[in-house]
């Protein structure tokens, strides 16, 4: 007869199995995606609050599978970060984003910065600068049109080395943004030493900014602190006008959120840029 413990074990081992199978499936999908060029980069505008105009955009990857449809990054990025495939994916995204942005520059549609997410695995590559330089060379995009988004987790483990890498990237002309601010380690003492240009406040802090006085005060102090350090602030995940109005009052410069646009494929983004330009 099975004991309760046995049952539990069986259940546990089945779910472990399912998990392992799921991981294998996802890894297979990623490899297939890399082989067959199924990764597609979407673009989401960063909007200047005072004008409502596009000042930049973030490149966000999707796996566009012929059978499974559009697979969101949260379904494959975490695994790709574990097994290292994020390096190939990230390089691909960088290439596509730089290529697209150079097209928009040539067409006179956009001359700001495209922001690309850089995973900690990429950040740790000894030849990171050369890799980026060669992509910029290949696509002809000037370095000043590129921004890299890194998270606190990427820079906190070895701040000295991280600061070095960041300074090298700065020297190339690349801007750096600290992503998901507030969700990680938030080491304020290090923050002032990191050569970054902007700070992105995570959506989790923005969600209830119009309902919770605590959240409002938190975001208020993050913005004030960022401004004291001469960093610009981007609020992520803004969906409602009530949030927008508060962020305006708090002197937040930029927002990214569904209230203006969802991330969209290159073609649609080109259209979006055309509609915004005066001619
Ligand atoms: P992230 O870097 O924090 O990107 C912002 C996420 O918030 C995006 O999700 C974006 O679509 C979503 N978002 C923006 N505005 C709103 C809003 O108003 N409401 C809601 N509900 N969501 C909003 P997405 O595209 O699904 O990407 C999820 C995460 O996957 C990213 O979070 C990033 O961590 C990772 N990721 C995406 N592309 C790449 C990439 O090329 N490389 C790496 N390393 N990570 C990536
Ligand atoms: Ca990001
Ligand atoms: Ca973010
Ligand atoms: Ca995030």
CSV table of C-alpha atoms and ligand atoms in Angstrom, one decimal:
chain,number,residue,atom,x,y,z
A,1,UNK,CA,0.0,0.0,0.0
A,2,UNK,CA,1.2,3.5,-0.7
A,3,UNK,CA,1.8,5.7,2.2
A,4,UNK,CA,0.9,9.4,2.0
A,5,UNK,CA,4.6,10.1,1.8
A,6,UNK,CA,5.0,7.8,-1.2
A,7,UNK,CA,2.2,9.6,-3.0
A,8,UNK,CA,3.8,12.9,-2.3
A,9,UNK,CA,7.1,11.6,-3.6
A,10,UNK,CA,5.4,10.3,-6.7
A,11,UNK,CA,3.7,13.6,-7.3
A,12,UNK,CA,6.9,15.6,-6.6
A,13,UNK,CA,8.9,13.4,-9.0
A,14,UNK,CA,6.2,13.7,-11.7
A,15,UNK,CA,6.2,17.5,-11.5
A,16,UNK,CA,10.0,17.5,-11.6
A,17,UNK,CA,9.8,15.4,-14.7
A,18,UNK,CA,7.3,17.7,-16.3
A,19,UNK,CA,9.5,20.6,-15.4
A,20,UNK,CA,12.5,18.8,-17.0
A,21,UNK,CA,10.6,18.0,-20.1
A,22,UNK,CA,9.3,21.6,-20.3
A,23,UNK,CA,12.9,22.9,-20.1
A,24,UNK,CA,14.0,20.5,-22.8
A,25,UNK,CA,11.2,21.6,-25.0
A,26,UNK,CA,12.0,25.3,-24.5
A,27,UNK,CA,15.7,24.7,-25.1
A,28,UNK,CA,14.8,22.9,-28.3
A,29,UNK,CA,12.6,25.8,-29.3
A,30,UNK,CA,15.4,28.3,-28.6
A,31,UNK,CA,17.9,26.3,-30.7
A,32,UNK,CA,15.3,26.0,-33.5
A,33,UNK,CA,14.7,29.7,-33.2
A,34,UNK,CA,18.4,30.5,-33.6
A,35,UNK,CA,18.8,28.1,-36.5
A,36,UNK,CA,15.8,29.3,-38.4
A,37,UNK,CA,15.9,33.0,-37.6
A,38,UNK,CA,12.6,32.9,-35.6
A,39,UNK,CA,13.6,35.6,-33.1
A,40,UNK,CA,11.9,38.8,-33.8
A,41,UNK,CA,12.6,42.1,-32.2
A,42,UNK,CA,9.7,44.3,-31.1
A,43,UNK,CA,10.0,48.0,-30.2
A,44,UNK,CA,8.3,50.0,-27.6
A,45,UNK,CA,8.6,53.8,-27.5
A,46,UNK,CA,10.0,55.7,-24.6
A,47,UNK,CA,7.9,58.9,-24.4
A,48,UNK,CA,8.9,62.3,-23.1
A,49,UNK,CA,6.2,63.3,-20.7
A,50,UNK,CA,6.3,67.0,-21.4
A,51,UNK,CA,5.8,66.6,-25.2
A,52,UNK,CA,4.1,63.2,-25.6
A,53,UNK,CA,6.7,62.5,-28.3
A,54,UNK,CA,9.0,59.5,-28.8
A,55,UNK,CA,12.6,60.1,-27.5
A,56,UNK,CA,13.8,56.5,-27.8
A,57,UNK,CA,12.7,52.9,-27.7
A,58,UNK,CA,13.4,49.6,-26.1
A,59,UNK,CA,14.1,46.5,-28.2
A,60,UNK,CA,12.2,43.5,-26.8
A,61,UNK,CA,12.7,40.0,-28.2
A,62,UNK,CA,10.0,37.5,-29.1
A,63,UNK,CA,10.3,33.9,-30.4
A,64,UNK,CA,8.0,33.9,-33.4
A,65,UNK,CA,7.3,30.2,-34.0
A,66,UNK,CA,5.4,28.9,-37.0
A,67,UNK,CA,3.4,26.5,-34.8
A,68,UNK,CA,3.4,28.0,-31.3
A,69,UNK,CA,2.9,31.6,-32.4
A,70,UNK,CA,4.6,34.5,-30.7
A,71,UNK,CA,6.3,33.2,-27.5
A,72,UNK,CA,7.0,36.0,-24.9
A,73,UNK,CA,10.5,36.5,-23.5
A,74,UNK,CA,9.5,35.5,-20.0
A,75,UNK,CA,8.9,32.0,-21.3
A,76,UNK,CA,12.4,31.5,-22.6
A,77,UNK,CA,14.8,34.2,-21.4
A,78,UNK,CA,15.2,32.8,-17.8
A,79,UNK,CA,16.2,29.4,-19.3
A,80,UNK,CA,18.4,31.0,-21.9
A,81,UNK,CA,20.2,32.8,-19.1
A,82,UNK,CA,20.8,29.5,-17.3
A,83,UNK,CA,22.1,27.5,-20.3
A,84,UNK,CA,24.0,30.4,-21.8
A,85,UNK,CA,22.0,30.6,-25.0
A,86,UNK,CA,21.2,34.2,-24.0
A,87,UNK,CA,24.5,35.1,-25.4
A,88,UNK,CA,23.5,34.1,-28.9
A,89,UNK,CA,20.0,35.5,-28.5
A,90,UNK,CA,21.3,38.8,-27.1
A,91,UNK,CA,23.8,39.2,-29.9
A,92,UNK,CA,21.0,38.6,-32.5
A,93,UNK,CA,18.8,41.2,-30.8
A,94,UNK,CA,21.6,43.7,-30.7
A,95,UNK,CA,22.3,43.2,-34.4
A,96,UNK,CA,18.6,43.5,-35.4
A,97,UNK,CA,18.0,46.5,-33.2
A,98,UNK,CA,21.1,48.3,-34.5
A,99,UNK,CA,20.2,47.5,-38.1
A,100,UNK,CA,16.6,48.7,-37.7
A,101,UNK,CA,17.6,51.9,-35.9
A,102,UNK,CA,20.1,52.7,-38.7
A,103,UNK,CA,17.3,52.2,-41.2
A,104,UNK,CA,15.2,54.7,-39.3
A,105,UNK,CA,18.1,57.1,-39.2
A,106,UNK,CA,18.7,56.8,-42.9
A,107,UNK,CA,15.0,57.4,-43.6
A,108,UNK,CA,15.1,60.5,-41.3
A,109,UNK,CA,12.5,59.0,-39.0
A,110,UNK,CA,14.6,58.8,-35.8
A,111,UNK,CA,17.9,59.8,-34.5
A,112,UNK,CA,17.7,58.9,-30.8
A,113,UNK,CA,18.8,55.9,-28.9
A,114,UNK,CA,17.6,52.3,-29.1
A,115,UNK,CA,17.8,50.6,-25.8
A,116,UNK,CA,18.8,46.9,-25.8
A,117,UNK,CA,18.7,44.6,-22.8
A,118,UNK,CA,22.1,43.2,-21.8
A,119,UNK,CA,22.0,40.0,-19.7
A,120,UNK,CA,24.6,39.4,-17.0
A,121,UNK,CA,26.1,36.6,-19.1
A,122,UNK,CA,26.8,39.0,-21.9
A,123,UNK,CA,28.0,41.7,-19.5
A,124,UNK,CA,30.6,39.2,-18.2
A,125,UNK,CA,32.0,38.4,-21.6
A,126,UNK,CA,35.7,39.3,-21.8
A,127,UNK,CA,35.3,40.5,-25.4
A,128,UNK,CA,32.0,42.4,-24.8
A,129,UNK,CA,33.3,45.7,-26.2
A,130,UNK,CA,34.7,44.1,-29.3
A,131,UNK,CA,31.5,42.3,-29.9
A,132,UNK,CA,29.4,45.4,-29.6
A,133,UNK,CA,31.9,47.4,-31.7
A,134,UNK,CA,31.8,44.9,-34.5
A,135,UNK,CA,28.0,45.0,-34.6
A,136,UNK,CA,28.0,48.8,-34.7
A,137,UNK,CA,30.5,48.6,-37.5
A,138,UNK,CA,28.5,46.0,-39.4
A,139,UNK,CA,25.2,48.0,-39.1
A,140,UNK,CA,26.9,51.4,-39.4
A,141,UNK,CA,24.9,52.6,-36.4
A,142,UNK,CA,26.8,55.3,-34.4
A,143,UNK,CA,27.5,54.3,-30.8
A,144,UNK,CA,25.6,57.4,-29.6
A,145,UNK,CA,22.4,55.9,-30.9
A,146,UNK,CA,22.8,52.9,-28.6
A,147,UNK,CA,21.8,52.4,-25.0
A,148,UNK,CA,22.2,49.3,-23.0
A,149,UNK,CA,19.9,48.3,-20.1
A,150,UNK,CA,21.4,46.3,-17.3
A,151,UNK,CA,19.9,45.2,-14.0
A,152,UNK,CA,21.2,45.7,-10.5
A,153,UNK,CA,21.9,42.0,-10.3
A,154,UNK,CA,24.4,42.3,-13.2
A,155,UNK,CA,26.5,44.9,-11.5
A,156,UNK,CA,26.2,44.2,-7.8
A,157,UNK,CA,28.3,41.0,-7.5
A,158,UNK,CA,31.5,42.5,-8.6
A,159,UNK,CA,31.0,46.3,-8.7
A,160,UNK,CA,34.7,47.1,-9.3
A,161,UNK,CA,34.8,45.1,-12.5
A,162,UNK,CA,31.4,46.2,-13.5
A,163,UNK,CA,32.3,49.9,-13.1
A,164,UNK,CA,35.3,49.2,-15.4
A,165,UNK,CA,33.2,47.6,-18.1
A,166,UNK,CA,30.6,50.4,-17.8
A,167,UNK,CA,33.3,53.0,-18.2
A,168,UNK,CA,34.6,51.3,-21.3
A,169,UNK,CA,31.1,51.3,-22.8
A,170,UNK,CA,30.7,54.9,-21.9
A,171,UNK,CA,33.9,55.8,-23.6
A,172,UNK,CA,32.5,54.2,-26.8
A,173,UNK,CA,29.6,56.6,-26.5
A,174,UNK,CA,27.1,54.1,-25.3
A,175,UNK,CA,24.6,55.2,-22.6
A,176,UNK,CA,23.6,52.9,-19.8
A,177,UNK,CA,20.3,52.5,-18.0
A,178,UNK,CA,19.7,50.7,-14.8
A,179,UNK,CA,16.7,48.5,-15.4
A,180,UNK,CA,14.0,47.2,-13.0
A,181,UNK,CA,15.2,49.6,-10.4
A,182,UNK,CA,13.9,48.8,-6.9
A,183,UNK,CA,13.3,45.1,-7.5
A,184,UNK,CA,16.9,44.0,-6.9
A,185,UNK,CA,19.5,44.9,-4.4
A,186,UNK,CA,19.2,48.7,-4.7
A,187,UNK,CA,22.5,49.4,-3.2
A,188,UNK,CA,22.3,53.1,-3.0
A,189,UNK,CA,25.9,53.5,-2.0
A,190,UNK,CA,27.0,51.9,-5.2
A,191,UNK,CA,24.4,53.6,-7.4
A,192,UNK,CA,26.3,56.9,-7.2
A,193,UNK,CA,29.5,55.2,-8.3
A,194,UNK,CA,28.0,53.5,-11.4
A,195,UNK,CA,28.5,55.5,-14.6
A,196,UNK,CA,24.9,55.2,-15.7
A,197,UNK,CA,22.7,57.8,-17.4
A,198,UNK,CA,19.2,56.8,-16.5
A,199,UNK,CA,17.2,54.7,-14.1
A,200,UNK,CA,14.1,52.7,-15.0
A,201,UNK,CA,11.6,52.4,-12.2
A,202,UNK,CA,10.1,48.9,-12.3
A,203,UNK,CA,6.4,48.5,-13.2
A,204,UNK,CA,5.8,47.0,-9.8
A,205,UNK,CA,6.3,50.4,-8.2
A,206,UNK,CA,4.2,52.2,-10.8
A,207,UNK,CA,1.2,49.8,-10.7
A,208,UNK,CA,-0.5,51.3,-7.6
A,209,UNK,CA,1.0,54.7,-7.6
A,210,UNK,CA,-2.5,56.1,-8.1
A,211,UNK,CA,-4.0,54.1,-5.2
A,212,UNK,CA,-1.3,53.7,-2.6
A,213,UNK,CA,0.2,56.6,-0.8
A,214,UNK,CA,3.2,54.5,0.2
A,215,UNK,CA,4.0,53.6,-3.4
A,216,UNK,CA,3.6,57.2,-4.4
A,217,UNK,CA,6.0,58.4,-1.7
A,218,UNK,CA,8.5,55.6,-2.8
A,219,UNK,CA,8.4,56.7,-6.4
A,220,UNK,CA,8.7,60.3,-5.4
A,221,UNK,CA,11.9,59.6,-3.4
A,222,UNK,CA,13.4,57.5,-6.2
A,223,UNK,CA,12.8,60.3,-8.7
A,224,UNK,CA,14.2,62.9,-6.4
A,225,UNK,CA,17.2,60.8,-5.6
A,226,UNK,CA,17.8,60.0,-9.3
A,227,UNK,CA,17.6,63.7,-10.1
A,228,UNK,CA,20.1,64.6,-7.4
A,229,UNK,CA,22.5,62.1,-9.0
A,230,UNK,CA,21.8,63.7,-12.4
A,231,UNK,CA,20.1,60.6,-13.8
A,232,UNK,CA,17.1,60.8,-16.0
A,233,UNK,CA,14.1,58.6,-14.9
A,234,UNK,CA,12.0,56.3,-17.0
A,235,UNK,CA,8.8,54.9,-15.5
A,236,UNK,CA,7.9,51.5,-16.8
A,237,UNK,CA,4.5,49.9,-17.3
A,238,UNK,CA,2.4,53.1,-17.2
A,239,UNK,CA,-1.2,52.0,-18.2
A,240,UNK,CA,-3.5,54.7,-16.8
A,241,UNK,CA,-3.9,58.4,-17.1
A,242,UNK,CA,-4.1,58.7,-13.3
A,243,UNK,CA,-0.6,57.2,-13.1
A,244,UNK,CA,0.6,59.5,-15.9
A,245,UNK,CA,-0.6,62.6,-14.1
A,246,UNK,CA,1.1,61.7,-10.9
A,247,UNK,CA,4.4,61.0,-12.8
A,248,UNK,CA,4.1,64.4,-14.4
A,249,UNK,CA,3.6,66.0,-11.1
A,250,UNK,CA,6.6,64.1,-9.7
A,251,UNK,CA,8.7,65.5,-12.6
A,252,UNK,CA,9.5,62.1,-14.1
A,253,UNK,CA,10.9,62.8,-17.6
A,254,UNK,CA,10.1,59.6,-19.6
A,255,UNK,CA,7.6,56.8,-19.6
A,256,UNK,CA,7.2,53.5,-21.3
A,257,UNK,CA,3.8,51.9,-21.2
A,258,UNK,CA,0.7,50.6,-22.8
A,259,UNK,CA,-1.0,54.0,-22.2
A,260,UNK,CA,1.0,55.1,-25.3
A,261,UNK,CA,2.1,52.0,-27.1
A,262,UNK,CA,2.7,48.3,-26.7
A,263,UNK,CA,5.9,46.8,-28.1
A,264,UNK,CA,5.4,46.3,-31.9
A,265,UNK,CA,7.2,44.7,-34.8
A,266,UNK,CA,9.7,46.7,-36.9
A,267,UNK,CA,7.2,47.4,-39.8
A,268,UNK,CA,4.5,48.7,-37.4
A,269,UNK,CA,7.1,50.8,-35.5
A,270,UNK,CA,8.2,52.3,-38.8
A,271,UNK,CA,4.6,53.4,-39.4
A,272,UNK,CA,4.4,54.8,-35.9
A,273,UNK,CA,7.6,56.9,-36.5
A,274,UNK,CA,6.2,58.1,-39.8
A,275,UNK,CA,2.9,59.2,-38.2
A,276,UNK,CA,4.8,61.2,-35.6
A,277,UNK,CA,7.2,62.9,-38.0
A,278,UNK,CA,6.0,66.3,-39.3
A,279,UNK,CA,6.2,65.4,-43.1
B,1,LIG,P1,12.0,44.5,-19.1
B,1,LIG,O1,13.3,44.8,-19.7
B,1,LIG,O2,11.6,45.1,-17.8
B,1,LIG,O3,11.0,45.1,-20.3
B,1,LIG,C1,9.7,45.7,-20.0
B,1,LIG,C2,8.6,44.8,-20.1
B,1,LIG,O4,7.4,45.4,-19.7
B,1,LIG,C3,8.3,44.3,-21.5
B,1,LIG,O5,7.8,43.0,-21.4
B,1,LIG,C4,7.2,45.2,-21.9
B,1,LIG,O6,6.4,44.7,-23.0
B,1,LIG,C5,6.4,45.3,-20.7
B,1,LIG,N1,5.6,46.5,-20.6
B,1,LIG,C6,5.9,47.8,-21.0
B,1,LIG,N2,4.8,48.6,-20.8
B,1,LIG,C7,3.9,47.9,-20.1
B,1,LIG,C8,2.6,48.2,-19.6
B,1,LIG,O7,2.1,49.3,-19.7
B,1,LIG,N3,1.9,47.1,-19.1
B,1,LIG,C9,2.4,45.9,-19.0
B,1,LIG,N4,1.6,44.9,-18.4
B,1,LIG,N5,3.6,45.5,-19.5
B,1,LIG,C10,4.4,46.5,-20.0
B,1,LIG,P2,8.3,41.8,-22.4
B,1,LIG,O8,8.6,42.4,-23.8
B,1,LIG,O9,7.4,40.7,-22.2
B,1,LIG,O10,9.7,41.4,-21.8
B,1,LIG,C11,9.8,40.9,-20.5
B,1,LIG,C12,11.3,40.8,-20.1
B,1,LIG,O11,12.0,39.9,-20.9
B,1,LIG,C13,12.0,42.1,-20.1
B,1,LIG,O12,11.6,43.0,-19.1
B,1,LIG,C14,13.4,41.7,-20.1
B,1,LIG,O13,13.8,41.4,-18.8
B,1,LIG,C15,13.4,40.4,-20.9
B,1,LIG,N6,13.8,40.6,-22.2
B,1,LIG,C16,13.1,41.0,-23.3
B,1,LIG,N7,13.9,41.1,-24.4
B,1,LIG,C17,15.1,40.8,-24.0
B,1,LIG,C18,16.4,40.7,-24.7
B,1,LIG,O14,16.6,41.0,-25.9
B,1,LIG,N8,17.5,40.4,-23.9
B,1,LIG,C19,17.4,40.1,-22.6
B,1,LIG,N9,18.5,39.8,-21.9
B,1,LIG,N10,16.2,40.2,-21.9
B,1,LIG,C20,15.1,40.5,-22.6
B,2,LIG,CA1,14.6,46.5,-20.1
B,3,LIG,CA1,12.5,46.9,-16.9
B,4,LIG,CA1,11.3,43.7,-15.8
